[in-house]
Tab-separated table of N, CA and C in Angstrom:
chain	number	residue	atom	x	y	z
A	1047	ALA	N	6.300	16.037	-0.508
A	1047	ALA	CA	4.988	15.442	-0.704
A	1047	ALA	C	4.878	14.162	0.105
A	1048	GLU	N	3.703	13.952	0.642
A	1048	GLU	CA	3.464	12.732	1.404
A	1048	GLU	C	3.331	11.551	0.455
A	1049	ARG	N	3.716	10.385	0.951
A	1049	ARG	CA	3.633	9.179	0.134
A	1049	ARG	C	2.671	8.182	0.766
A	1050	LYS	N	2.103	7.325	-0.056
A	1050	LYS	CA	1.123	6.351	0.390
A	1050	LYS	C	1.805	5.070	0.853
A	1051	VAL	N	1.236	4.439	1.896
A	1051	VAL	CA	1.704	3.140	2.360
A	1051	VAL	C	0.604	2.085	2.232
A	1052	ALA	N	-0.574	2.497	1.786
A	1052	ALA	CA	-1.700	1.566	1.661
A	1052	ALA	C	-2.615	2.036	0.543
A	1053	GLY	N	-3.455	1.122	0.110
A	1053	GLY	CA	-4.405	1.480	-0.937
A	1053	GLY	C	-5.528	0.467	-1.018
A	1054	THR	N	-6.592	0.870	-1.684
A	1054	THR	CA	-7.738	-0.004	-1.906
A	1054	THR	C	-8.154	0.093	-3.367
A	1055	ALA	N	-8.873	-0.899	-3.795
A	1055	ALA	CA	-9.410	-0.886	-5.150
A	1055	ALA	C	-10.659	-1.750	-5.172
A	1056	CYS	N	-11.506	-1.500	-6.158
A	1056	CYS	CA	-12.673	-2.358	-6.310
A	1056	CYS	C	-12.977	-2.535	-7.792
A	1057	TYR	N	-13.639	-3.640	-8.064
A	1057	TYR	CA	-14.019	-3.988	-9.428
A	1057	TYR	C	-15.459	-4.466	-9.352
A	1058	THR	N	-16.329	-3.857	-10.124
A	1058	THR	CA	-17.743	-4.200	-10.073
A	1058	THR	C	-18.204	-4.777	-11.402
A	1059	VAL	N	-18.964	-5.846	-11.304
A	1059	VAL	CA	-19.615	-6.473	-12.453
A	1059	VAL	C	-21.082	-6.626	-12.097
A	1060	PRO	N	-21.926	-6.944	-13.052
A	1060	PRO	CA	-23.363	-7.046	-12.743
A	1060	PRO	C	-23.698	-8.013	-11.602
A	1061	THR	N	-22.861	-9.012	-11.377
A	1061	THR	CA	-23.182	-10.006	-10.349
A	1061	THR	C	-22.544	-9.732	-8.989
A	1062	GLY	N	-21.719	-8.698	-8.882
A	1062	GLY	CA	-21.113	-8.403	-7.589
A	1062	GLY	C	-19.923	-7.479	-7.682
A	1063	THR	N	-19.285	-7.300	-6.539
A	1063	THR	CA	-18.136	-6.400	-6.438
A	1063	THR	C	-17.016	-7.089	-5.672
A	1064	VAL	N	-15.805	-6.897	-6.149
A	1064	VAL	CA	-14.620	-7.382	-5.449
A	1064	VAL	C	-13.890	-6.161	-4.919
A	1065	VAL	N	-13.585	-6.170	-3.634
A	1065	VAL	CA	-12.855	-5.072	-3.007
A	1065	VAL	C	-11.610	-5.658	-2.348
A	1066	HIS	N	-10.489	-4.980	-2.508
A	1066	HIS	CA	-9.285	-5.441	-1.824
A	1066	HIS	C	-8.494	-4.251	-1.325
A	1067	ALA	N	-7.650	-4.540	-0.354
A	1067	ALA	CA	-6.794	-3.504	0.223
A	1067	ALA	C	-5.406	-4.080	0.430
A	1068	CYS	N	-4.426	-3.198	0.482
A	1068	CYS	CA	-3.065	-3.662	0.747
A	1068	CYS	C	-2.356	-2.629	1.618
A	1069	ILE	N	-1.385	-3.132	2.352
A	1069	ILE	CA	-0.497	-2.286	3.143
A	1069	ILE	C	0.915	-2.623	2.694
A	1070	LEU	N	1.664	-1.625	2.294
A	1070	LEU	CA	3.050	-1.833	1.886
A	1070	LEU	C	3.919	-1.763	3.133
A	1071	TYR	N	4.342	-2.909	3.627
A	1071	TYR	CA	5.177	-2.912	4.831
A	1071	TYR	C	6.649	-3.073	4.472
A	1072	ASP	N	6.974	-4.094	3.726
A	1072	ASP	CA	8.371	-4.352	3.375
A	1072	ASP	C	8.416	-4.894	1.947
A	1073	VAL	N	7.972	-4.069	1.015
A	1073	VAL	CA	7.803	-4.465	-0.380
A	1073	VAL	C	9.042	-4.096	-1.195
A	1074	ASP	N	9.370	-4.927	-2.160
A	1074	ASP	CA	10.429	-4.613	-3.115
A	1074	ASP	C	9.852	-3.548	-4.055
A	1075	LEU	N	10.202	-2.301	-3.828
A	1075	LEU	CA	9.599	-1.202	-4.580
A	1075	LEU	C	9.995	-1.210	-6.054
A	1076	GLN	N	11.150	-1.777	-6.385
A	1076	GLN	CA	11.525	-1.900	-7.797
A	1076	GLN	C	10.586	-2.873	-8.501
A	1077	ALA	N	10.271	-3.983	-7.862
A	1077	ALA	CA	9.338	-4.952	-8.442
A	1077	ALA	C	7.941	-4.347	-8.549
A	1078	LEU	N	7.541	-3.581	-7.539
A	1078	LEU	CA	6.237	-2.926	-7.566
A	1078	LEU	C	6.138	-1.967	-8.744
A	1079	GLU	N	7.192	-1.204	-8.948
A	1079	GLU	CA	7.205	-0.235	-10.048
A	1079	GLU	C	7.069	-0.939	-11.398
A	1080	LYS	N	7.699	-2.106	-11.534
A	1080	LYS	CA	7.590	-2.864	-12.785
A	1080	LYS	C	6.189	-3.451	-12.965
A	1081	ALA	N	5.543	-3.824	-11.852
A	1081	ALA	CA	4.225	-4.463	-11.914
A	1081	ALA	C	3.096	-3.461	-12.122
A	1082	ILE	N	3.255	-2.275	-11.582
A	1082	ILE	CA	2.196	-1.259	-11.660
A	1082	ILE	C	2.655	-0.151	-12.592
A	1083	THR	N	1.937	0.018	-13.674
A	1083	THR	CA	2.302	1.066	-14.629
A	1083	THR	C	1.081	1.930	-14.931
A	1084	PRO	N	0.798	2.914	-14.065
A	1084	PRO	CA	-0.323	3.803	-14.336
A	1084	PRO	C	-0.063	4.655	-15.572
A	1085	SER	N	-1.127	5.202	-16.081
A	1085	SER	CA	-1.001	6.042	-17.267
A	1085	SER	C	-0.195	7.299	-16.943
A	1086	ALA	N	0.398	7.863	-17.979
A	1086	ALA	CA	1.148	9.114	-17.810
A	1086	ALA	C	0.230	10.205	-17.287
A	1087	GLU	N	-1.040	10.172	-17.714
A	1087	GLU	CA	-2.021	11.170	-17.266
A	1087	GLU	C	-2.220	11.093	-15.752
A	1088	LYS	N	-2.332	9.871	-15.215
A	1088	LYS	CA	-2.525	9.720	-13.772
A	1088	LYS	C	-1.296	10.192	-13.011
A	1089	LEU	N	-0.113	9.845	-13.485
A	1089	LEU	CA	1.101	10.305	-12.822
A	1089	LEU	C	1.187	11.828	-12.851
A	1090	GLN	N	0.849	12.414	-13.993
A	1090	GLN	CA	0.892	13.872	-14.120
A	1090	GLN	C	-0.121	14.526	-13.187
A	1091	LYS	N	-1.299	13.915	-13.065
A	1091	LYS	CA	-2.350	14.439	-12.186
A	1091	LYS	C	-1.850	14.561	-10.750
A	1092	HIS	N	-1.007	13.615	-10.344
A	1092	HIS	CA	-0.466	13.625	-8.986
A	1092	HIS	C	0.901	14.291	-8.907
A	1093	ALA	N	1.331	14.887	-9.998
A	1093	ALA	CA	2.590	15.646	-10.068
A	1093	ALA	C	3.804	14.803	-9.685
A	1094	VAL	N	3.817	13.552	-10.137
A	1094	VAL	CA	4.966	12.680	-9.912
A	1094	VAL	C	5.372	12.044	-11.230
A	1095	GLN	N	6.600	11.533	-11.261
A	1095	GLN	CA	7.100	10.919	-12.485
A	1095	GLN	C	7.030	9.400	-12.453
A	1096	SER	N	6.837	8.813	-11.254
A	1096	SER	CA	6.813	7.361	-11.164
A	1096	SER	C	6.020	6.910	-9.949
A	1097	VAL	N	5.673	5.620	-9.944
A	1097	VAL	CA	4.999	5.022	-8.792
A	1097	VAL	C	5.869	5.173	-7.549
A	1098	ARG	N	7.171	4.984	-7.692
A	1098	ARG	CA	8.081	5.053	-6.537
A	1098	ARG	C	8.009	6.389	-5.821
A	1099	GLN	N	7.729	7.453	-6.548
A	1099	GLN	CA	7.635	8.766	-5.907
A	1099	GLN	C	6.360	8.895	-5.079
A	1100	ARG	N	5.372	8.054	-5.338
A	1100	ARG	CA	4.084	8.155	-4.646
A	1100	ARG	C	3.950	7.231	-3.465
A	1101	VAL	N	4.781	6.181	-3.379
A	1101	VAL	CA	4.609	5.180	-2.326
A	1101	VAL	C	5.892	4.973	-1.535
A	1102	CYS	N	5.742	4.396	-0.347
A	1102	CYS	CA	6.888	3.958	0.438
A	1102	CYS	C	6.431	2.813	1.319
A	1103	ASN	N	7.368	2.112	1.889
A	1103	ASN	CA	7.054	1.050	2.828
A	1103	ASN	C	6.745	1.645	4.191
A	1104	LEU	N	5.706	1.129	4.819
A	1104	LEU	CA	5.367	1.554	6.177
A	1104	LEU	C	6.560	1.344	7.106
A	1105	ARG	N	7.334	0.315	6.828
A	1105	ARG	CA	8.501	0.011	7.656
A	1105	ARG	C	9.490	1.183	7.708
A	1106	GLU	N	9.496	2.034	6.666
A	1106	GLU	CA	10.357	3.223	6.672
A	1106	GLU	C	9.875	4.248	7.696
A	1107	ILE	N	8.595	4.201	8.015
A	1107	ILE	CA	7.990	5.159	8.944
A	1107	ILE	C	7.942	4.585	10.359
A	1108	LYS	N	7.526	3.319	10.457
A	1108	LYS	CA	7.416	2.627	11.754
A	1108	LYS	C	7.866	1.192	11.550
A	1109	ASP	N	9.004	0.845	12.117
A	1109	ASP	CA	9.566	-0.496	11.940
A	1109	ASP	C	9.110	-1.403	13.077
A	1110	PHE	N	8.264	-2.370	12.735
A	1110	PHE	CA	7.769	-3.341	13.703
A	1110	PHE	C	8.679	-4.566	13.770
A	1111	GLY	N	9.727	-4.593	12.980
A	1111	GLY	CA	10.566	-5.778	12.882
A	1111	GLY	C	10.104	-6.614	11.702
A	1112	GLY	N	10.113	-7.910	11.846
A	1112	GLY	CA	9.724	-8.805	10.761
A	1112	GLY	C	8.235	-8.765	10.458
A	1113	ILE	N	7.871	-9.405	9.376
A	1113	ILE	CA	6.479	-9.402	8.922
A	1113	ILE	C	5.551	-10.051	9.941
A	1114	ASN	N	6.004	-11.084	10.652
A	1114	ASN	CA	5.140	-11.731	11.638
A	1114	ASN	C	4.835	-10.815	12.811
A	1115	THR	N	5.810	-10.021	13.226
A	1115	THR	CA	5.584	-9.048	14.301
A	1115	THR	C	4.609	-7.976	13.834
A	1116	PHE	N	4.760	-7.542	12.606
A	1116	PHE	CA	3.844	-6.548	12.039
A	1116	PHE	C	2.424	-7.109	11.976
A	1117	ARG	N	2.289	-8.334	11.484
A	1117	ARG	CA	0.978	-8.981	11.393
A	1117	ARG	C	0.333	-9.085	12.774
A	1118	GLN	N	1.122	-9.462	13.776
A	1118	GLN	CA	0.588	-9.584	15.136
A	1118	GLN	C	0.129	-8.221	15.661
A	1119	ALA	N	0.856	-7.164	15.349
A	1119	ALA	CA	0.462	-5.815	15.782
A	1119	ALA	C	-0.883	-5.429	15.168
A	1120	ILE	N	-1.099	-5.775	13.899
A	1120	ILE	CA	-2.382	-5.486	13.252
A	1120	ILE	C	-3.493	-6.295	13.911
A	1121	GLU	N	-3.244	-7.579	14.126
A	1121	GLU	CA	-4.256	-8.433	14.759
A	1121	GLU	C	-4.614	-7.925	16.149
A	1122	ASN	N	-3.623	-7.538	16.939
A	1122	ASN	CA	-3.876	-7.020	18.289
A	1122	ASN	C	-4.705	-5.737	18.224
A	1123	THR	N	-4.395	-4.862	17.293
A	1123	THR	CA	-5.139	-3.615	17.151
A	1123	THR	C	-6.582	-3.877	16.741
A	1124	LEU	N	-6.770	-4.762	15.777
A	1124	LEU	CA	-8.131	-5.083	15.332
A	1124	LEU	C	-8.927	-5.780	16.417
A	1125	ALA	N	-8.284	-6.619	17.221
A	1125	ALA	CA	-8.978	-7.333	18.299
A	1125	ALA	C	-9.500	-6.365	19.362
A	1126	LYS	N	-8.843	-5.221	19.501
A	1126	LYS	CA	-9.270	-4.226	20.499
A	1126	LYS	C	-10.364	-3.306	19.966
A	1127	SER	N	-10.579	-3.326	18.648
A	1127	SER	CA	-11.545	-2.422	18.022
A	1127	SER	C	-12.980	-2.894	18.238
A	1128	LYS	N	-13.859	-1.952	18.355
A	1128	LYS	CA	-15.286	-2.258	18.429
A	1128	LYS	C	-15.878	-2.037	17.065
A	1129	ILE	N	-16.514	-3.055	16.542
A	1129	ILE	CA	-17.100	-2.943	15.192
A	1129	ILE	C	-18.580	-2.662	15.322
């Protein structure tokens, strides 16, 4: 099964919406598992037993080196994009 390296979420209230995104590049996955505890129903829906089975660090797929090199690669890519 494929695993996720990024995600988004949003929270809406009558006065507005907050949207955020994250990219897991070099995250302590044990700490992540302790911090994020989805319901058993959600885990079952995705046919996994834990958060760790659903996610991985992007660095495992493509290693850019340190976090600053990774950040620079994102900035360079976004700077070339046409919005």
